[in-house]
DNA sequence: CGCGAGGTTGATTTGTGTCAATGCACGTGG
DNA sequence: CCACGTGCATTGACACAAATCAACCTCGCG
């Protein structure tokens, strides 16, 4: 099982072999995108739905004066805009950060998935986790200083990547520039650089080319005050008990 | 029509008389809560769903060292935790800010609503708007300085209250303390006080007891860079065309 | 080999936090 | 009816984190 989408959804519901086949079919035919291009732009009428299979993408907004805020990071297995067709127009943009392999499908294909109650439950789960992640980012921006925030986000990204088999033990690829990290954390590139240096000096992270190395996760976790509960990755067993129970259409 | 829940959902879908009766029945039996009590606490297993009919409530998180971040503000018509039963445990708390009148119902009652395709669409719409609001708050915390952020949030609250008939022309009740505003904006109470003073000096707002007065909305809007598109309050006519079209179960 | 994007560093400014004192309104009990 | 306490708002002096400005460095690539 190397399909990150299926791996991710397994955390949200107990899937059958048949469910997995259905999801596999859904992911057939990903398309390659270069780095730094928009998949959807603010103001667009939403049409297709995007699922990241490889690479990193993000959700962002640009203010009239050019300031940019990244509001979500998408890693393999993440769906960017499930259900957004309900809204008349996009209030933000979605773009790639790196080269990406992306499944782009129409609303009908999503509807097919959603008719499967276990998959529906899993997709709802992923929507709620996305919201929880956004909330945690808000907490980081509001209450944590730059070092805490950076440690927190490294912990989160590592945990999310690990969950879908996209991180090695204690290290993950991060071809993200410091300027992009700045847009993500609401800081200046200069301060991102200094903060990275600080974390390096404290031995909390190491940067090895395009890899981020976490020599001692527990120390980094503590620095950022990271508590993975908001990712809800441990619920699978809890939901196994009621895993076959139908989630009401919603 | 004074029911704020129905007024709000009218923005998300074209409702029939029958739909309104169903929603009205759903809201029967609100319960009074005092100010500053939790409706749901972090770590709880989620059970009931909460709908605010009167007063203000909020979603918040407290860090181990006591810092608090408010992540969402609920005004009359807002549902706090639709669908959260899917998750094993709450990753945040929900509490009242003022005295509140709140409808508290089990998941089954929500399922009944959701079987109605127009109401289902409207609830999806409200979920997406909540997410959009959260994203906009992230932008505020990341990119806007204290004055911009405060102007922005006043514009948002005024617009949301106006949409459900809970604000008068150019003024709304705000029995929120400066300390709560601080938790909401990620600032200190002292700085909130100074920022309020600044906005007052610039004639952008006036404080009259428990009322916030906006003498000239356009000026405040411009100060905060507020663009109401993320509230998606203008979509009703757009969706009227396809208003009766069934939203697929999801 | 030279150019450019991204990374690094230092000096300085600015916005916000911190600490501490004061004011003011309201409610309660003597 | 007054005295007091309590919660919230206000203000000032000062500390500190992050922004800003500017220079320089490094490395990959044409």
Coordinates of C-alpha atoms (C1' of nucleotides) in Angstrom, one line a residue:
Chain A
X1 CA 0.0 0.0 0.0
X2 CA 1.8 3.1 -1.2
X3 CA -1.2 5.2 -2.2
X4 CA -1.1 8.1 0.3
X5 CA -4.7 9.0 -0.2
X6 CA -5.9 5.5 0.9
X7 CA -3.3 5.4 3.7
X8 CA -4.7 8.7 5.0
X9 CA -8.3 7.7 4.8
X10 CA -7.6 4.5 6.7
X11 CA -7.3 6.7 9.8
X12 CA -10.8 8.0 9.3
X13 CA -12.7 4.8 8.8
X14 CA -12.3 1.1 8.6
X15 CA -12.1 0.5 4.8
X16 CA -12.8 -2.8 3.0
X17 CA -10.8 -4.2 0.1
X18 CA -13.6 -3.1 -2.1
X19 CA -13.4 0.5 -0.7
X20 CA -9.7 0.5 -1.4
X21 CA -10.3 -0.6 -5.0
X22 CA -12.8 2.2 -5.4
X23 CA -10.3 4.8 -4.1
X24 CA -7.5 3.3 -6.2
X25 CA -9.7 3.8 -9.3
X26 CA -10.4 7.4 -8.2
X27 CA -6.7 8.2 -8.1
X28 CA -5.9 6.7 -11.5
X29 CA -4.7 9.3 -13.9
X30 CA -2.8 11.9 -11.9
X31 CA -1.4 14.8 -13.8
X32 CA 2.0 16.5 -13.3
X33 CA 2.2 20.1 -12.4
X34 CA 5.4 22.2 -12.2
X35 CA 6.3 24.1 -9.1
X36 CA 4.8 27.5 -8.3
X37 CA 1.7 27.4 -10.5
X38 CA -1.9 27.9 -9.4
X39 CA -4.4 25.0 -9.5
X40 CA -7.3 27.3 -8.6
X41 CA -7.3 31.1 -8.3
X42 CA -9.2 33.5 -6.1
X43 CA -12.3 34.6 -7.9
X44 CA -12.6 31.5 -10.0
X45 CA -15.9 29.6 -10.1
X46 CA -14.9 26.3 -8.5
X47 CA -15.2 23.3 -10.7
X48 CA -12.8 20.4 -10.2
X49 CA -11.5 18.9 -7.0
X50 CA -7.7 18.4 -6.5
X51 CA -6.0 15.6 -4.7
X52 CA -2.3 15.7 -4.1
X53 CA -0.5 12.4 -4.8
X54 CA 3.1 13.7 -4.8
X55 CA 4.8 17.0 -3.9
X56 CA 3.6 19.9 -1.8
X57 CA 0.9 22.4 -2.5
X58 CA -0.8 25.1 -0.5
X59 CA -3.8 27.2 0.0
X60 CA -3.0 31.0 0.1
X61 CA -4.4 34.5 -0.1
X62 CA -2.7 37.6 -1.4
X63 CA -3.6 41.0 0.1
X64 CA -4.0 44.0 -2.2
X65 CA -0.6 45.3 -1.2
X66 CA 1.1 42.0 -2.1
X67 CA 1.5 40.4 1.3
X68 CA 0.8 36.7 1.1
X69 CA -0.4 34.3 3.7
X70 CA -0.3 30.6 3.3
X71 CA -3.3 29.1 5.1
X72 CA -2.8 25.4 4.5
X73 CA -0.1 23.0 3.4
X74 CA -1.1 20.0 1.3
X75 CA 1.0 16.9 1.4
X76 CA 0.5 13.6 -0.5
X77 CA -2.9 12.2 0.4
X78 CA -4.6 15.6 1.0
X79 CA -7.7 16.8 -0.8
X80 CA -7.6 20.5 -1.4
X81 CA -11.2 21.6 -2.1
X82 CA -13.7 18.9 -1.5
X83 CA -17.3 20.3 -1.7
X84 CA -16.2 23.8 -2.6
X85 CA -18.5 23.8 -5.6
X86 CA -21.3 24.8 -3.3
X87 CA -19.8 28.3 -3.0
X88 CA -20.2 30.7 -5.9
X89 CA -16.6 31.7 -6.1
X90 CA -13.2 30.9 -4.6
X91 CA -12.2 33.3 -1.8
X92 CA -8.6 32.1 -2.0
X93 CA -6.1 30.4 -4.3
X94 CA -4.5 27.0 -4.4
X95 CA -1.1 26.5 -5.8
X96 CA 1.8 24.2 -6.0
X97 CA 5.0 24.7 -3.9
X98 CA 7.0 22.0 -5.6
X99 CA 6.5 19.8 -8.7
X100 CA 3.4 17.9 -8.0
X101 CA 1.4 14.9 -9.2
X102 CA -2.2 15.8 -8.8
X103 CA -5.6 14.0 -9.4
X104 CA -8.0 16.5 -10.8
X105 CA -11.6 15.3 -11.0
X106 CA -15.1 16.7 -11.5
X107 CA -17.7 16.9 -8.8
X108 CA -19.5 13.8 -10.2
X109 CA -16.5 11.6 -9.4
X110 CA -16.5 12.9 -5.9
X111 CA -20.2 12.2 -5.6
X112 CA -19.5 8.6 -6.5
X113 CA -17.1 8.3 -3.7
X114 CA -19.4 9.9 -1.2
X115 CA -22.2 7.4 -1.9
X116 CA -20.0 4.8 -0.2
X117 CA -20.8 5.4 3.5
X118 CA -17.4 4.3 4.8
X119 CA -15.6 6.5 2.4
X120 CA -18.0 9.3 3.1
X121 CA -17.2 8.9 6.8
X122 CA -13.5 9.0 6.0
X123 CA -13.8 12.1 3.9
X124 CA -15.8 13.8 6.6
X125 CA -13.0 12.8 9.0
X126 CA -10.4 14.4 6.8
X127 CA -12.5 17.6 6.5
X128 CA -12.7 17.9 10.2
X129 CA -8.9 17.2 10.6
X130 CA -8.2 19.9 8.0
X131 CA -10.3 22.3 10.1
X132 CA -8.5 21.3 13.3
X133 CA -5.2 21.9 11.6
X134 CA -6.2 25.3 10.6
X135 CA -7.3 26.1 14.1
X136 CA -4.0 24.9 15.4
X137 CA -2.2 27.2 13.0
X138 CA -4.3 30.0 14.4
X139 CA -3.2 29.2 17.9
X140 CA 0.5 29.1 16.7
X141 CA 0.2 32.5 15.0
X142 CA -1.6 34.0 18.0
X143 CA 0.2 32.6 20.9
X144 CA 3.5 31.1 20.0
X145 CA 6.7 32.9 19.3
X146 CA 8.7 32.3 16.1
X147 CA 10.8 29.4 17.5
X148 CA 7.8 27.6 19.1
X149 CA 5.8 28.1 15.9
X150 CA 8.5 26.7 13.7
X151 CA 9.1 23.8 16.0
X152 CA 5.4 23.1 16.0
X153 CA 5.0 23.2 12.3
X154 CA 8.0 20.9 11.8
X155 CA 6.4 18.4 14.2
X156 CA 3.1 18.6 12.4
X157 CA 4.6 18.2 8.9
X158 CA 6.7 15.3 10.0
X159 CA 3.8 13.6 11.7
X160 CA 1.5 14.1 8.7
X161 CA 4.1 12.8 6.3
X162 CA 4.9 9.9 8.5
X163 CA 1.2 9.0 8.6
X164 CA 1.1 8.5 4.9
X165 CA 4.5 6.9 4.5
X166 CA 6.2 10.0 3.0
X167 CA 8.8 10.5 5.7
X168 CA 11.8 8.4 6.8
X169 CA 12.6 8.0 10.5
X170 CA 13.6 11.4 11.8
X171 CA 13.8 13.1 8.5
X172 CA 11.7 14.4 5.6
X173 CA 12.3 16.2 2.3
X174 CA 11.4 19.9 2.4
X175 CA 12.2 21.7 -0.8
X176 CA 10.4 24.8 0.5
X177 CA 12.3 28.2 0.4
X178 CA 12.6 30.3 3.5
X179 CA 10.4 32.9 1.8
X180 CA 7.6 30.4 1.5
X181 CA 8.1 29.4 5.2
X182 CA 7.8 33.1 6.0
X183 CA 4.5 33.4 4.2
X184 CA 3.4 30.3 6.0
X185 CA 4.2 31.5 9.5
X186 CA 3.4 35.2 9.0
X187 CA 7.0 36.2 9.5
X188 CA 9.7 37.9 7.3
X189 CA 12.2 35.7 5.4
X190 CA 15.0 37.2 7.5
X191 CA 13.4 36.2 10.7
X192 CA 12.7 32.8 9.5
X193 CA 16.4 32.5 8.7
X194 CA 17.4 33.6 12.2
X195 CA 14.9 31.3 13.8
X196 CA 16.1 28.3 11.8
X197 CA 19.6 29.1 12.9
X198 CA 18.4 29.2 16.5
X199 CA 16.7 25.8 16.3
X200 CA 19.9 24.4 14.6
X201 CA 22.1 25.8 17.4
X202 CA 19.9 24.2 20.0
X203 CA 20.2 20.9 18.1
X204 CA 16.5 20.7 17.6
X205 CA 16.8 20.3 13.8
X206 CA 19.5 19.9 11.2
X207 CA 19.3 21.0 7.6
X208 CA 20.9 18.7 5.2
X209 CA 20.4 19.9 1.7
X210 CA 16.7 19.6 1.0
X211 CA 16.2 17.4 4.0
X212 CA 15.0 18.4 7.4
X213 CA 16.5 16.1 10.1
X214 CA 14.9 15.8 13.5
X215 CA 17.5 14.2 15.7
X216 CA 15.3 14.0 18.8
X217 CA 11.6 14.4 18.1
X218 CA 10.6 14.6 21.7
X219 CA 12.8 17.7 22.3
X220 CA 11.4 19.4 19.2
X221 CA 7.9 18.4 20.3
X222 CA 8.4 20.0 23.7
X223 CA 9.9 23.2 22.2
X224 CA 6.8 23.7 20.0
X225 CA 4.3 22.5 22.5
X226 CA 3.1 20.1 19.8
X227 CA 0.2 17.8 20.8
X228 CA -0.9 15.7 17.9
X229 CA -4.4 15.1 19.1
X230 CA -5.8 17.6 16.6
X231 CA -4.6 15.4 13.7
X232 CA -6.9 12.6 15.1
X233 CA -4.6 9.9 13.8
X234 CA -5.3 7.6 16.7
X235 CA -9.0 7.3 16.3
X236 CA -8.9 4.5 13.9
X237 CA -9.3 1.8 16.5
X238 CA -11.9 3.8 18.3
X239 CA -13.9 4.0 15.1
X240 CA -13.3 0.4 14.2
X241 CA -16.0 -0.6 16.7
X242 CA -18.5 1.4 14.8
X243 CA -16.6 1.3 11.5
X244 CA -19.3 -0.4 9.6
X245 CA -22.0 1.8 10.9
X246 CA -23.4 4.0 8.3
X247 CA -22.7 7.7 8.6
X248 CA -25.9 9.5 7.7
X249 CA -25.8 11.3 4.4
X250 CA -24.7 14.8 5.1
Chain B
X1 CA -38.9 36.0 10.3
X2 CA -36.8 36.6 13.4
X3 CA -35.2 33.2 13.7
X4 CA -31.5 33.9 13.1
X5 CA -30.7 30.3 12.2
X6 CA -33.2 30.3 9.4
X7 CA -32.2 33.8 8.3
X8 CA -28.6 32.6 8.0
X9 CA -29.4 29.4 6.1
X10 CA -31.4 31.4 3.6
X11 CA -28.1 32.7 2.3
X12 CA -26.9 29.2 1.6
X13 CA -29.9 27.7 -0.2
X14 CA -33.3 28.6 -1.5
X15 CA -35.6 27.3 1.3
X16 CA -39.3 26.4 1.0
X17 CA -42.0 27.1 3.5
X18 CA -41.8 23.5 4.5
X19 CA -38.1 23.7 5.0
X20 CA -38.5 26.7 7.3
X21 CA -41.1 24.9 9.3
X22 CA -38.7 22.0 9.7
X23 CA -35.9 24.3 10.9
X24 CA -38.3 26.1 13.2
X25 CA -39.2 22.8 14.8
X26 CA -35.5 22.1 15.2
X27 CA -35.0 25.3 17.1
X28 CA -37.8 24.8 19.5
X29 CA -36.7 24.4 23.1
X30 CA -33.6 26.5 23.4
X31 CA -31.9 26.5 26.8
X32 CA -30.5 29.4 28.7
X33 CA -26.8 29.4 29.7
X34 CA -25.0 31.9 31.9
X35 CA -21.9 33.8 30.6
X36 CA -18.5 32.2 30.8
X37 CA -19.4 28.5 31.0
X38 CA -18.2 25.7 28.8
X39 CA -20.7 24.0 26.5
X40 CA -18.1 21.4 25.5
X41 CA -14.6 20.9 26.9
X42 CA -11.4 19.7 25.2
X43 CA -11.0 16.0 25.7
X44 CA -14.8 15.4 25.9
X45 CA -16.3 12.7 23.7
X46 CA -18.5 14.9 21.5
X47 CA -22.2 14.1 21.8
X48 CA -24.7 16.9 21.3
X49 CA -24.7 19.7 18.7
X50 CA -25.0 23.4 19.7
X51 CA -26.9 26.1 17.9
X52 CA -26.7 29.7 19.3
X53 CA -30.0 31.5 19.2
X54 CA -29.1 34.5 21.4
X55 CA -25.8 35.8 22.9
X56 CA -22.2 35.2 21.9
X57 CA -20.2 32.1 22.3
X58 CA -16.7 31.0 21.1
X59 CA -14.4 28.2 20.3
X60 CA -11.1 28.3 22.1
X61 CA -8.1 26.4 23.2
X62 CA -5.9 26.9 26.3
X63 CA -2.2 26.1 26.1
X64 CA -0.5 24.3 29.0
X65 CA 0.9 27.6 30.4
X66 CA -2.5 29.2 30.5
X67 CA -2.4 31.3 27.3
X68 CA -5.8 31.2 25.6
X69 CA -6.7 31.6 21.9
X70 CA -10.2 32.1 20.7
X71 CA -10.5 30.5 17.3
X72 CA -14.1 31.3 16.4
X73 CA -16.8 33.6 17.5
X74 CA -20.4 32.3 17.4
X75 CA -23.3 34.8 17.0
X76 CA -27.0 34.0 16.8
X77 CA -27.7 31.6 14.0
X78 CA -24.3 29.8 14.2
X79 CA -23.9 26.1 14.7
X80 CA -20.9 25.3 16.8
X81 CA -20.1 21.7 16.1
X82 CA -22.0 20.1 13.3
X83 CA -20.7 16.6 12.5
X84 CA -18.0 16.6 15.2
X85 CA -19.3 13.3 16.5
X86 CA -17.2 11.7 13.8
X87 CA -14.1 12.5 15.8
X88 CA -13.2 10.5 18.9
X89 CA -12.6 13.5 21.2
X90 CA -12.8 17.2 21.1
X91 CA -9.5 18.9 20.4
X92 CA -10.8 22.3 21.7
X93 CA -13.5 23.8 23.9
X94 CA -16.6 25.7 23.2
X95 CA -17.9 28.2 25.8
X96 CA -20.2 31.1 26.2
X97 CA -19.0 34.7 26.3
X98 CA -22.3 36.2 27.4
X99 CA -25.6 34.8 28.6
X100 CA -26.8 32.7 25.8
X101 CA -29.9 30.9 24.6
X102 CA -28.8 27.7 22.9
X103 CA -30.4 24.8 21.2
X104 CA -28.7 21.6 22.2
X105 CA -29.7 18.5 20.2
X106 CA -28.4 15.0 19.6
X107 CA -26.9 13.7 16.4
X108 CA -30.2 12.1 15.3
X109 CA -32.0 15.4 15.1
X110 CA -29.2 16.7 12.9
X111 CA -29.5 13.7 10.7
X112 CA -33.2 14.5 10.2
X113 CA -32.3 17.9 9.0
X114 CA -29.6 16.6 6.7
X115 CA -31.9 14.3 4.9
X116 CA -33.6 17.4 3.5
X117 CA -31.4 18.2 0.5
X118 CA -31.9 21.9 0.5
X119 CA -31.2 22.2 4.2
X120 CA -28.2 19.9 3.7
X121 CA -26.9 22.2 1.1
X122 CA -27.4 25.2 3.4
X123 CA -25.6 23.5 6.2
X124 CA -22.7 22.6 3.9
X125 CA -22.6 26.2 2.9
X126 CA -22.4 27.3 6.5
X127 CA -19.6 24.8 7.2
X128 CA -17.6 26.2 4.2
X129 CA -18.3 29.8 5.4
X130 CA -17.0 28.9 8.9
X131 CA -13.8 27.6 7.3
X132 CA -13.5 30.7 5.2
X133 CA -13.8 32.8 8.3
X134 CA -11.2 30.8 10.1
X135 CA -8.9 31.3 7.2
X136 CA -9.5 35.0 7.1
X137 CA -8.6 35.2 10.8
X138 CA -5.4 33.4 10.1
X139 CA -4.6 36.1 7.5
X140 CA -5.4 38.8 10.0
X141 CA -3.1 37.3 12.6
X142 CA -0.3 36.7 10.2
X143 CA -0.3 39.8 8.1
X144 CA -2.3 42.6 9.7
X145 CA -1.1 44.8 12.5
X146 CA -3.3 45.3 15.6
X147 CA -5.3 48.2 14.2
X148 CA -6.0 46.6 10.9
X149 CA -6.9 43.4 12.6
X150 CA -9.3 45.1 15.0
X151 CA -11.0 47.1 12.2
X152 CA -11.3 43.9 10.2
X153 CA -12.9 42.0 13.0
X154 CA -15.4 44.8 13.8
X155 CA -16.4 44.8 10.1
X156 CA -16.8 41.1 10.1
X157 CA -18.9 40.9 13.3
X158 CA -21.0 43.8 12.2
X159 CA -21.6 42.2 8.8
X160 CA -22.5 38.8 10.3
X161 CA -24.8 40.3 12.8
X162 CA -26.5 42.5 10.2
X163 CA -27.0 39.4 8.0
X164 CA -29.1 37.8 10.7
X165 CA -30.9 40.9 11.9
X166 CA -29.0 41.3 15.1
X167 CA -27.3 44.6 14.4
X168 CA -28.9 48.1 14.0
X169 CA -27.7 50.5 11.4
X170 CA -24.1 51.3 12.2
X171 CA -24.1 49.8 15.7
X172 CA -24.1 46.5 17.5
X173 CA -24.1 45.3 21.1
X174 CA -20.7 44.0 22.2
X175 CA -20.6 42.9 25.8
X176 CA -17.1 41.5 25.3
X177 CA -14.3 42.5 27.6
X178 CA -11.0 43.8 26.3
X179 CA -9.4 40.7 27.8
X180 CA -11.6 38.5 25.6
X181 CA -10.8 40.6 22.6
X182 CA -7.1 40.1 23.4
X183 CA -7.6 36.3 23.4
X184 CA -9.4 36.6 20.2
X185 CA -6.8 38.7 18.4
X186 CA -3.7 37.1 19.9
X187 CA -2.7 40.4 21.7
X188 CA -2.4 41.5 25.3
X189 CA -5.3 43.3 26.9
X190 CA -3.2 46.4 27.3
X191 CA -2.5 46.6 23.6
X192 CA -6.1 46.0 22.8
X193 CA -6.9 49.0 24.9
X194 CA -4.4 51.1 23.1
X195 CA -5.6 50.0 19.7
X196 CA -9.2 50.7 20.6
X197 CA -8.1 54.2 21.7
X198 CA -6.3 54.7 18.4
X199 CA -9.4 53.7 16.3
X200 CA -11.5 56.0 18.5
X201 CA -9.1 58.9 17.9
X202 CA -9.3 58.3 14.2
X203 CA -13.1 58.4 14.4
X204 CA -13.3 54.8 13.0
X205 CA -15.4 53.5 15.9
X206 CA -17.1 54.9 19.0
X207 CA -17.8 53.0 22.2
X208 CA -21.0 53.8 23.9
X209 CA -21.5 51.5 26.9
X210 CA -21.9 48.1 25.6
X211 CA -22.4 49.3 22.1
X212 CA -19.9 49.5 19.3
X213 CA -20.8 52.3 16.9
X214 CA -19.4 52.5 13.4
X215 CA -20.0 56.0 12.2
X216 CA -18.6 55.4 8.7
X217 CA -18.4 51.8 7.7
X218 CA -16.5 52.4 4.5
X219 CA -13.6 54.1 6.4
X220 CA -13.4 51.2 8.9
X221 CA -13.6 48.7 6.0
X222 CA -10.7 50.3 4.3
X223 CA -8.6 50.5 7.5
X224 CA -9.0 46.8 8.0
X225 CA -8.8 45.8 4.3
X226 CA -12.1 44.0 4.9
X227 CA -13.6 42.2 1.8
X228 CA -16.7 40.4 2.7
X229 CA -16.4 37.8 -0.1
X230 CA -15.3 35.1 2.3
X231 CA -18.7 35.3 4.1
X232 CA -20.4 34.3 0.9
X233 CA -23.5 36.3 1.7
X234 CA -24.2 37.3 -1.9
X235 CA -24.5 33.8 -3.3
X236 CA -28.2 33.3 -2.6
X237 CA -29.3 34.6 -6.0
X238 CA -26.6 32.7 -7.7
X239 CA -27.7 29.5 -6.1
X240 CA -31.3 30.3 -6.7
X241 CA -30.9 29.2 -10.2
X242 CA -29.9 25.7 -9.0
X243 CA -31.5 26.1 -5.6
X244 CA -33.8 23.1 -6.0
X245 CA -31.1 21.0 -7.4
X246 CA -30.2 18.2 -5.1
X247 CA -26.9 18.3 -3.3
X248 CA -25.5 14.8 -3.4
X249 CA -25.4 13.2 0.0
X250 CA -22.0 13.9 1.5
Chain C
dC1 C1' 32.7 32.2 -15.9
dG2 C1' 29.3 35.1 -14.5
dC3 C1' 24.7 35.7 -13.2
dG4 C1' 20.7 35.2 -10.2
dA5 C1' 18.0 33.0 -6.7
dG6 C1' 18.2 32.0 -2.2
dG7 C1' 20.6 32.1 2.2
dT8 C1' 23.2 34.6 6.0
dT9 C1' 24.4 38.4 8.9
dG10 C1' 24.6 43.1 11.2
dA11 C1' 22.6 47.6 12.6
dT12 C1' 18.7 49.9 13.5
dT13 C1' 13.6 50.8 14.0
dT14 C1' 9.0 49.6 15.2
dG15 C1' 5.2 47.2 17.2
dT16 C1' 3.8 44.7 20.9
dG17 C1' 4.6 42.8 25.5
dT18 C1' 5.4 43.4 30.4
dC19 C1' 5.0 45.5 34.8
dA20 C1' 2.9 48.5 37.6
dA21 C1' 0.0 52.1 39.1
dT22 C1' -4.4 54.6 38.8
dG23 C1' -9.3 55.3 37.7
dC24 C1' -13.9 54.2 37.4
dA25 C1' -18.4 51.9 38.0
dC26 C1' -21.0 48.8 40.3
dG27 C1' -22.7 45.8 43.9
dT28 C1' -22.7 44.3 48.6
dG29 C1' -22.8 44.6 53.5
dG30 C1' -22.5 47.3 57.5
Chain D
dC1 C1' -26.2 55.9 52.9
dC2 C1' -21.6 55.3 52.9
dA3 C1' -17.3 52.3 52.8
dC4 C1' -15.3 48.9 50.7
dG5 C1' -14.1 45.3 47.3
dT6 C1' -13.8 43.7 42.9
dG7 C1' -13.6 43.6 37.9
dC8 C1' -12.5 46.1 34.1
dA9 C1' -10.5 50.1 31.6
dT10 C1' -6.7 53.3 31.1
dT11 C1' -2.1 55.0 31.1
dG12 C1' 3.1 55.4 31.5
dA13 C1' 7.9 53.5 31.5
dC14 C1' 10.5 50.2 29.9
dA15 C1' 11.9 45.5 27.7
dC16 C1' 12.0 42.6 23.9
dA17 C1' 10.7 40.2 19.6
dA18 C1' 10.3 40.8 15.0
dA19 C1' 10.5 44.0 11.0
dT20 C1' 13.3 46.7 8.1
dC21 C1' 17.2 47.9 5.4
dA22 C1' 21.3 46.8 3.4
dA23 C1' 25.2 44.2 2.5
dC24 C1' 27.5 40.0 1.4
dC25 C1' 27.9 35.1 0.6
dT26 C1' 27.1 30.5 -1.8
dC27 C1' 25.9 27.5 -5.1
dG28 C1' 23.8 25.8 -9.2
dC29 C1' 23.3 26.6 -13.8
dG30 C1' 23.4 28.6 -18.5

